[in-house]
Every structure is written in C-alpha cells, then in structure tokens.
Tab-separated table of C-alpha atoms in Angstrom:
chain	number	residue	atom	x	y	z
A	23	MET	CA	9.524	-10.149	72.548
A	24	GLN	CA	8.423	-12.186	69.513
A	25	PRO	CA	4.781	-13.399	69.635
A	26	THR	CA	4.163	-17.130	70.070
A	27	ASN	CA	2.772	-19.026	67.088
A	28	TYR	CA	-0.664	-20.147	68.252
A	29	LEU	CA	-1.837	-21.842	65.040
A	30	THR	CA	0.725	-23.915	63.109
A	31	MET	CA	0.739	-26.369	60.202
A	32	SER	CA	3.466	-28.981	59.905
A	33	HIS	CA	3.969	-30.733	56.531
A	34	LEU	CA	0.217	-30.441	55.989
A	35	SER	CA	-1.374	-31.737	52.778
A	36	VAL	CA	-5.055	-31.020	52.078
A	37	GLY	CA	-7.483	-32.310	49.470
A	38	TYR	CA	-10.267	-34.809	48.876
A	39	HIS	CA	-10.402	-38.624	48.796
A	40	ARG	CA	-6.746	-38.804	49.864
A	41	ARG	CA	-5.720	-36.778	46.804
A	42	ALA	CA	-3.758	-33.684	47.791
A	43	ILE	CA	-4.349	-30.354	46.065
A	44	LEU	CA	-1.944	-28.536	48.409
A	45	SER	CA	1.053	-30.373	49.830
A	46	ASP	CA	3.704	-29.996	52.526
A	47	LEU	CA	2.412	-26.736	53.991
A	48	ASN	CA	4.383	-25.249	56.868
A	49	LEU	CA	2.583	-22.116	58.028
A	50	SER	CA	1.994	-20.257	61.259
A	51	ALA	CA	-0.185	-17.540	62.753
A	52	ALA	CA	0.669	-15.864	66.029
A	53	GLU	CA	-1.464	-14.558	68.836
A	54	CYS	CA	-2.768	-11.046	68.073
A	55	GLU	CA	-2.104	-11.552	64.346
A	56	LEU	CA	-4.345	-10.934	61.319
A	57	VAL	CA	-3.495	-13.233	58.399
A	58	ALA	CA	-4.932	-12.876	54.881
A	59	LEU	CA	-5.103	-15.998	52.706
A	60	ILE	CA	-4.640	-14.951	49.068
A	61	GLY	CA	-4.925	-17.019	45.905
A	62	ARG	CA	-6.741	-17.349	42.628
A	63	ASN	CA	-10.059	-19.216	42.382
A	64	GLY	CA	-9.825	-22.976	42.591
A	65	THR	CA	-6.448	-23.051	44.321
A	66	GLY	CA	-7.725	-24.648	47.536
A	67	LYS	CA	-8.317	-21.763	49.943
A	68	SER	CA	-11.665	-23.083	51.219
A	69	THR	CA	-10.282	-26.632	51.409
A	70	LEU	CA	-7.455	-25.401	53.626
A	71	MET	CA	-9.909	-23.493	55.837
A	72	ARG	CA	-12.148	-26.548	56.213
A	73	THR	CA	-9.190	-28.749	57.100
A	74	VAL	CA	-7.927	-26.347	59.766
A	75	ALA	CA	-11.484	-26.133	61.150
A	76	ARG	CA	-11.620	-29.960	61.357
A	77	LEU	CA	-14.569	-30.077	58.940
A	78	GLN	CA	-12.642	-32.495	56.720
A	79	PRO	CA	-9.567	-34.633	57.378
A	80	ALA	CA	-6.073	-33.739	56.265
A	81	VAL	CA	-4.465	-35.932	53.614
A	82	SER	CA	-1.303	-35.930	55.715
A	83	GLY	CA	0.599	-33.794	58.199
A	84	ASN	CA	-0.671	-31.868	61.201
A	85	VAL	CA	-2.551	-28.761	62.261
A	86	LEU	CA	-1.696	-27.668	65.797
A	87	ILE	CA	-3.354	-25.164	68.099
A	88	ASP	CA	-1.341	-24.124	71.124
A	89	GLY	CA	1.175	-26.859	70.284
A	90	LYS	CA	-1.327	-29.738	70.231
A	91	PRO	CA	-2.689	-31.560	67.121
A	92	ILE	CA	-6.320	-30.611	66.561
A	93	GLU	CA	-7.430	-34.283	66.414
A	94	GLN	CA	-6.424	-34.690	70.058
A	95	TYR	CA	-8.988	-32.165	71.292
A	96	SER	CA	-12.486	-33.310	72.184
A	97	ARG	CA	-15.269	-31.847	70.064
A	98	ASN	CA	-16.346	-29.504	72.822
A	99	ASP	CA	-12.818	-28.395	73.702
A	100	PHE	CA	-12.073	-27.724	70.025
A	101	ALA	CA	-15.203	-25.566	69.765
A	102	ARG	CA	-13.727	-23.442	72.554
A	103	LEU	CA	-10.462	-23.048	70.619
A	104	LEU	CA	-11.554	-22.339	67.032
A	105	SER	CA	-14.586	-20.829	65.328
A	106	ILE	CA	-15.303	-20.348	61.633
A	107	VAL	CA	-17.460	-18.038	59.532
A	108	SER	CA	-18.037	-19.661	56.152
A	109	THR	CA	-19.818	-18.346	53.088
A	110	GLU	CA	-22.716	-20.723	53.833
A	111	SER	CA	-23.171	-19.593	57.439
A	112	VAL	CA	-25.611	-16.750	56.724
A	113	GLY	CA	-28.520	-18.960	55.536
A	114	VAL	CA	-30.399	-18.622	58.839
A	115	SER	CA	-32.553	-15.635	57.963
A	116	HIS	CA	-35.411	-16.264	60.414
A	117	LEU	CA	-33.217	-15.861	63.474
A	118	THR	CA	-32.865	-12.560	65.258
A	119	VAL	CA	-29.421	-11.023	65.584
A	120	ARG	CA	-29.363	-11.815	69.306
A	121	GLN	CA	-30.347	-15.448	68.707
A	122	LEU	CA	-27.572	-15.880	66.157
A	123	VAL	CA	-24.932	-14.338	68.420
A	124	SER	CA	-26.175	-16.454	71.344
A	125	PHE	CA	-25.427	-19.613	69.341
A	126	GLY	CA	-21.767	-18.786	69.872
A	127	ARG	CA	-22.126	-19.882	73.494
A	128	PHE	CA	-23.119	-23.470	72.604
A	129	PRO	CA	-19.781	-25.025	73.745
A	130	TYR	CA	-20.407	-23.659	77.241
A	131	THR	CA	-24.144	-24.141	77.865
A	132	GLY	CA	-24.348	-27.875	78.547
A	133	ARG	CA	-26.930	-30.321	77.195
A	134	PHE	CA	-29.941	-28.046	77.745
A	135	GLY	CA	-28.466	-25.040	75.951
A	136	LYS	CA	-29.583	-22.563	78.593
A	137	LEU	CA	-27.604	-19.308	78.765
A	138	SER	CA	-26.200	-18.295	82.132
A	139	GLU	CA	-25.912	-14.685	83.258
A	140	GLN	CA	-22.243	-14.763	82.245
A	141	ASP	CA	-23.191	-16.104	78.794
A	142	ALA	CA	-25.657	-13.251	78.359
A	143	VAL	CA	-22.977	-10.717	79.346
A	144	LEU	CA	-20.590	-12.099	76.700
A	145	VAL	CA	-23.327	-11.996	74.035
A	146	GLU	CA	-24.011	-8.352	74.908
A	147	GLU	CA	-20.310	-7.502	74.801
A	148	ALA	CA	-19.857	-9.211	71.421
A	149	MET	CA	-22.744	-7.264	69.891
A	150	ARG	CA	-21.423	-3.981	71.267
A	151	MET	CA	-17.896	-4.635	70.007
A	152	VAL	CA	-19.020	-5.082	66.399
A	153	GLY	CA	-21.627	-2.299	66.558
A	154	ILE	CA	-24.842	-4.309	66.118
A	155	LYS	CA	-26.407	-3.986	69.592
A	156	PRO	CA	-29.163	-1.663	68.245
A	157	LEU	CA	-30.138	-4.437	65.800
A	158	GLU	CA	-30.384	-7.255	68.348
A	159	ASN	CA	-34.146	-7.847	67.881
A	160	ARG	CA	-34.110	-7.574	64.083
A	161	PHE	CA	-34.359	-10.690	61.932
A	162	LEU	CA	-31.344	-11.441	59.752
A	163	TYR	CA	-33.419	-11.025	56.583
A	164	GLU	CA	-34.204	-7.463	57.691
A	165	ILE	CA	-30.604	-6.261	57.883
A	166	SER	CA	-27.951	-5.502	55.267
A	167	ASP	CA	-25.185	-7.826	54.096
A	168	GLY	CA	-22.616	-5.793	56.024
A	169	GLU	CA	-24.686	-5.926	59.217
A	170	ARG	CA	-25.224	-9.666	58.774
A	171	GLN	CA	-21.491	-10.217	58.388
A	172	ARG	CA	-20.917	-8.269	61.605
A	173	ALA	CA	-23.488	-10.479	63.337
A	174	MET	CA	-21.591	-13.586	62.197
A	175	ILE	CA	-18.365	-12.111	63.585
A	176	ALA	CA	-20.153	-11.306	66.854
A	177	ARG	CA	-21.197	-14.972	67.079
A	178	THR	CA	-17.557	-16.044	66.881
A	179	LEU	CA	-16.644	-13.472	69.530
A	180	ALA	CA	-19.339	-14.832	71.832
A	181	GLN	CA	-17.852	-18.277	71.220
A	182	ASP	CA	-14.652	-16.798	72.695
A	183	THR	CA	-12.130	-18.855	70.728
A	184	GLY	CA	-8.452	-18.065	70.343
A	185	VAL	CA	-8.570	-18.748	66.586
A	186	ILE	CA	-11.158	-17.324	64.186
A	187	LEU	CA	-11.336	-18.362	60.516
A	188	LEU	CA	-13.365	-16.409	57.962
A	189	ASP	CA	-13.884	-17.646	54.405
A	190	GLU	CA	-14.345	-14.656	52.058
A	191	PRO	CA	-15.939	-12.368	54.701
A	192	THR	CA	-15.988	-9.390	52.296
A	193	ALA	CA	-17.250	-11.232	49.191
A	194	PHE	CA	-20.706	-9.639	48.956
A	195	LEU	CA	-20.036	-6.297	50.614
A	196	ASP	CA	-19.738	-2.826	49.130
A	197	MET	CA	-16.410	-1.023	49.386
A	198	PRO	CA	-17.014	0.885	52.677
A	199	ASN	CA	-18.259	-2.305	54.376
A	200	LYS	CA	-15.294	-4.317	53.068
A	201	TYR	CA	-12.882	-1.931	54.768
A	202	GLU	CA	-14.974	-1.672	57.936
A	203	VAL	CA	-15.176	-5.462	58.374
A	204	VAL	CA	-11.455	-6.052	57.818
A	205	ARG	CA	-10.584	-3.086	60.043
A	206	LEU	CA	-12.818	-4.632	62.722
A	207	LEU	CA	-10.939	-7.931	62.404
A	208	HIS	CA	-7.635	-6.087	62.798
A	209	ARG	CA	-8.914	-4.351	65.938
A	210	LEU	CA	-10.118	-7.640	67.438
A	211	THR	CA	-6.671	-9.209	67.109
A	212	ARG	CA	-5.281	-6.431	69.292
A	213	GLU	CA	-8.087	-5.827	71.760
A	214	LYS	CA	-9.137	-9.468	72.240
A	215	ARG	CA	-5.766	-11.098	71.470
A	216	LYS	CA	-7.264	-13.260	68.729
A	217	THR	CA	-5.518	-15.130	65.942
A	218	ILE	CA	-7.624	-14.376	62.856
A	219	VAL	CA	-7.222	-15.839	59.376
A	220	PHE	CA	-9.443	-14.670	56.507
A	221	SER	CA	-9.436	-15.582	52.831
A	222	THR	CA	-10.046	-12.781	50.367
A	223	HIS	CA	-9.723	-11.544	46.793
A	224	ASP	CA	-9.557	-7.931	48.009
A	225	LEU	CA	-5.814	-7.582	47.584
A	226	ASN	CA	-5.539	-3.871	48.342
A	227	ILE	CA	-7.391	-4.312	51.653
A	228	ALA	CA	-5.223	-7.287	52.580
A	229	MET	CA	-2.063	-5.309	51.797
A	230	GLU	CA	-3.206	-2.446	54.030
A	231	GLU	CA	-4.581	-4.356	57.026
A	232	ALA	CA	-3.012	-7.837	57.312
A	233	ASP	CA	0.041	-8.518	59.468
A	234	LYS	CA	0.894	-11.520	57.332
A	235	LEU	CA	-0.142	-13.039	54.001
A	236	TRP	CA	-0.479	-16.718	53.192
A	237	LEU	CA	0.022	-16.491	49.445
A	238	MET	CA	-0.926	-19.324	47.087
A	239	VAL	CA	1.305	-19.559	44.002
A	240	ASP	CA	1.603	-22.658	41.796
A	241	ASN	CA	0.128	-25.019	44.412
A	242	THR	CA	2.571	-23.691	46.998
A	243	LEU	CA	1.864	-21.423	49.950
A	244	TYR	CA	4.314	-18.694	50.928
A	245	GLU	CA	4.010	-16.613	54.075
A	246	GLY	CA	5.361	-13.269	55.160
A	247	ALA	CA	4.568	-9.620	55.700
A	248	PRO	CA	2.887	-8.100	52.613
A	249	GLU	CA	5.950	-5.936	52.034
A	250	ASP	CA	8.298	-8.939	52.177
A	251	LEU	CA	6.245	-10.740	49.536
A	252	VAL	CA	6.467	-7.663	47.315
A	253	LEU	CA	10.237	-7.388	47.691
A	254	ASN	CA	10.895	-11.074	47.019
A	255	ARG	CA	8.507	-10.913	44.024
A	256	ARG	CA	6.195	-13.643	45.303
A	257	LEU	CA	3.171	-11.357	45.003
A	258	SER	CA	3.820	-10.606	41.336
A	259	ARG	CA	3.782	-14.321	40.528
A	260	VAL	CA	0.124	-14.644	41.545
A	261	PHE	CA	-0.840	-12.860	38.331
A	262	GLU	CA	1.498	-14.538	35.868
A	263	GLY	CA	-0.392	-15.472	32.731
A	264	THR	CA	-3.114	-12.871	33.353
A	265	LYS	CA	-3.666	-9.284	32.279
A	266	LEU	CA	-3.197	-8.087	35.856
A	267	HIS	CA	0.189	-7.145	37.280
A	268	PHE	CA	1.474	-5.648	40.515
A	269	ASP	CA	3.452	-2.424	40.250
A	270	GLU	CA	6.142	-2.964	42.879
A	271	ASN	CA	7.218	0.696	42.847
A	272	LYS	CA	3.718	2.069	43.505
A	273	GLY	CA	2.079	-0.774	45.411
A	274	GLU	CA	-0.790	-0.917	42.914
A	275	PHE	CA	-2.523	-3.663	40.959
A	276	LYS	CA	-2.984	-2.735	37.316
A	277	ILE	CA	-4.232	-4.140	34.030
A	278	ARG	CA	-1.418	-4.779	31.556
A	279	ARG	CA	-1.756	-2.396	28.635
A	280	SER	CA	0.217	-1.835	25.467
A	281	ASP	CA	1.214	1.805	25.964
A	282	THR	CA	2.281	2.744	22.458
A	283	ARG	CA	0.958	6.313	22.444
A	284	VAL	CA	3.116	8.881	24.276
A	285	VAL	CA	1.935	12.099	25.946
A	286	HIS	CA	3.952	14.635	27.938
A	287	LEU	CA	2.415	16.044	31.101
A	288	SER	CA	3.254	18.739	33.658
A	289	GLY	CA	1.524	20.733	36.378
A	290	ASN	CA	-0.095	20.600	39.834
A	291	ASP	CA	0.955	17.527	41.851
A	292	LYS	CA	-2.532	16.331	42.828
A	293	ALA	CA	-4.148	16.959	39.448
A	294	TYR	CA	-1.032	15.613	37.696
A	295	PHE	CA	-1.382	12.324	39.597
A	296	TRP	CA	-5.034	11.798	38.639
A	297	THR	CA	-4.553	12.975	35.081
A	298	LYS	CA	-1.690	10.515	34.677
A	299	LYS	CA	-3.836	7.659	36.032
A	300	ALA	CA	-6.625	8.509	33.598
A	301	LEU	CA	-4.284	8.686	30.611
A	302	GLU	CA	-2.576	5.405	31.527
A	303	ARG	CA	-5.983	3.758	31.863
A	304	LEU	CA	-6.659	4.820	28.274
A	305	GLY	CA	-3.413	3.252	27.082
A	306	PHE	CA	-1.110	6.286	26.941
A	307	SER	CA	2.484	6.228	28.138
A	308	VAL	CA	2.853	9.397	30.236
A	309	HIS	CA	6.200	11.208	30.491
A	310	LYS	CA	7.361	14.377	32.178
A	311	VAL	CA	7.564	17.346	29.805
A	312	LEU	CA	10.874	17.679	27.980
A	313	ASN	CA	12.270	21.023	26.883
A	314	ASN	CA	12.038	20.089	23.234
A	315	SER	CA	8.534	18.585	23.359
A	316	ASP	CA	6.431	19.685	20.416
A	317	SER	CA	3.250	18.650	22.267
A	318	GLU	CA	2.367	18.627	25.945
A	319	ILE	CA	-0.487	18.775	28.438
A	320	VAL	CA	-0.261	21.368	31.205
A	321	VAL	CA	-2.453	21.154	34.320
A	322	SER	CA	-3.383	24.437	36.024
A	323	ASP	CA	-1.903	25.189	39.464
A	324	GLY	CA	-5.148	25.640	41.374
A	325	GLN	CA	-8.872	25.035	41.431
A	326	PRO	CA	-10.912	25.068	39.384
A	327	PHE	CA	-8.454	22.870	37.498
A	328	PHE	CA	-8.192	23.079	33.730
A	329	TRP	CA	-6.002	21.346	31.195
A	330	THR	CA	-4.188	22.933	28.249
A	331	LEU	CA	-3.077	20.816	25.300
A	332	ARG	CA	-0.254	22.440	23.360
A	333	ARG	CA	0.275	20.785	20.001
A	334	ASN	CA	1.685	21.931	16.668
A	335	GLY	CA	1.804	25.550	17.837
A	336	ARG	CA	-1.862	25.580	18.941
A	337	GLU	CA	-3.484	25.477	22.388
A	338	VAL	CA	-6.789	23.861	23.339
A	339	ARG	CA	-8.247	24.190	26.843
A	340	PHE	CA	-10.352	21.545	28.618
A	341	ASP	CA	-12.328	21.867	31.847
A	342	SER	CA	-12.262	18.168	32.806
A	343	ILE	CA	-10.086	15.099	32.468
A	344	TYR	CA	-12.957	13.424	30.665
A	345	ASP	CA	-13.083	16.065	27.916
A	346	LEU	CA	-9.297	15.957	27.555
A	347	SER	CA	-9.373	12.164	27.310
A	348	GLN	CA	-12.060	12.138	24.658
A	349	HIS	CA	-10.120	14.646	22.561
A	350	LEU	CA	-6.882	12.626	22.818
A	351	ILE	CA	-8.687	9.424	21.823
A	352	LYS	CA	-10.164	11.179	18.788
A	353	ILE	CA	-6.878	12.623	17.521
A	354	SER	CA	-5.003	9.386	18.239
A	355	ASP	CA	-7.302	7.106	16.215
C-alpha cells in the first residue's frame, strides 16, 4: 500500500515582498518519510522552510498538512502539527537540556505553562529516544554541538508533531555526529511515523539516508528517490558551472581534474582501489595494465602492502601510497 502524502505543496511560490525566488512548486512528503532538501547556497532553501513553517507568507499557492491549507489551522493547532529546528534555535545556552526539551510541550500546557504528568512522561521519552537523558541537568553551553542538536530534536519530539523541519541540522557537526543525527532522523520516521524534511549540503549522507530528495536546480525543485535523480541526470545538473561533478557510475562526488598523465596499475583489489583514488586525486588517469605497457605500478597481494613501479626496465619499491605519489609527481614535472 502506497503511503499517504501528509505534507504537500500546490503551485507554491515563495520569496520576499511578493517577489518570488521559487515558483510553482508541487512537492510532497509522505508519512514515515525522510526528505532531504538539496541546493546550492542562496537558492531559497531556508525561505522554503520558513514558508512551510508559517513563519512568513507564501507569495502564492498553498501548503497543506493532512489535506488542509496551513493558514486554516489555529496557531495552537498548527503547533501540534509542525515543529521546526532552525539554525538560530540553539541560542538559549542558559537553559538546561530538560528545560529546553520541556518547551516542546507548550502547545499542550495551557496559559500557565504547567507540565502535567503525561507531559513529563513525553519529555522523558523524547530525551531517551535521542540519547540525552544522562545530560538532562546540564546547561546547553556545557554540552557539545552534537549533543545540543540532539536536544533540539528531542524538543520537537516532545512537541509530538506529525511534521518536523530541520534547517541544516548537520552544519556545525563533525563527521560521526553528522551521520548519527541523520540516522536518528531516519529512525524517527519509522518508529514514530514522522514526516521529516531537512536541508543539507552533506550530499553523501543525504544519498545514503533519505527516502526522497527535493533537489533545487535553476530555480526549480525536482523530487524523487536519490537513485531516480541520478538516473535522470537531475543530480549532475546541481554542479554545472563548478569544479565538482557527480560520477554516476560510482555514486561519488568528485573535483573535475584534467587527467593528462597516464599510469597503469594492477594488484590487490582493496589496495588497488585506494591507490587509484590517490592517483586520480593527484591528476593521473589510471588504467588497467596492458600487456605491452612499458611502465606500470603493481600492488602487492597482502599486508604489509608495498608498491612496485616498473619503468624503463627498472623497478623501484615503495612502502606507502604517499611515497609512491611523491615519486610520481617528481618524475612527472
């Protein structure tokens, strides 16, 4: 059974002062779906997020949640449907983790803001789900960026909305925390049946974890599974006019290089792979060894790995890819 689209946009145009920077958007995100919003800087990702979150008006068109335009929900009802984590949301350093997560219950606490026993249970559950319960009494300025981002996500979980938006949630995190946060978002879509949309520049993470991409190209947004956008060449167009390109055969993002120098390589599969990557990074075009090659690099079959350069009837052995690379650069200059 196909999932129901919970968040939809119909002929939506977004921008400022009635001037559209993105026009006629028709996008959707289903229940239990993780969507990554991809685009170059200045293309309107944050503007789109703010419009969907009702923080600024649309230029034209509609955003619907559960089939109903967002303007038709009362402020309190909308706060029970959608929550947002923006890049500005972490400037509350003198709160404890528990206090921050408790703020997620504000749509349910009434005018006095007092937490009920059920509210407290949901706050506890949210902290446990994202792994920050041991930090509940720490101030936000005392914890790491990754832990603070988890606390912000826990706040949205305590708010218990069907839709969660996150603007660049991995922007200031190290690589392990980037993957852990996005993996957490993926898990929440399944376990809590959330519709989650996050904007990001971490393309490899988005390709690995997102169910769908919203891809900004030339002021137009395309949507689809990451693999569909590779096959129809939409993804490659993001980098037109830059030095970055997407290798559709390997699923890798690479810097465009002028590979004018040729080397022939053979040997152990694992070491061959990493040697080839190193040589291509240095601007060499790497080919499999031909029978009539007058020069070649041979990688040993087992550890410790070593590399033998055969050239002009002579052999030179190297104990690391670095040493081999430096030698090739020297003789190629």
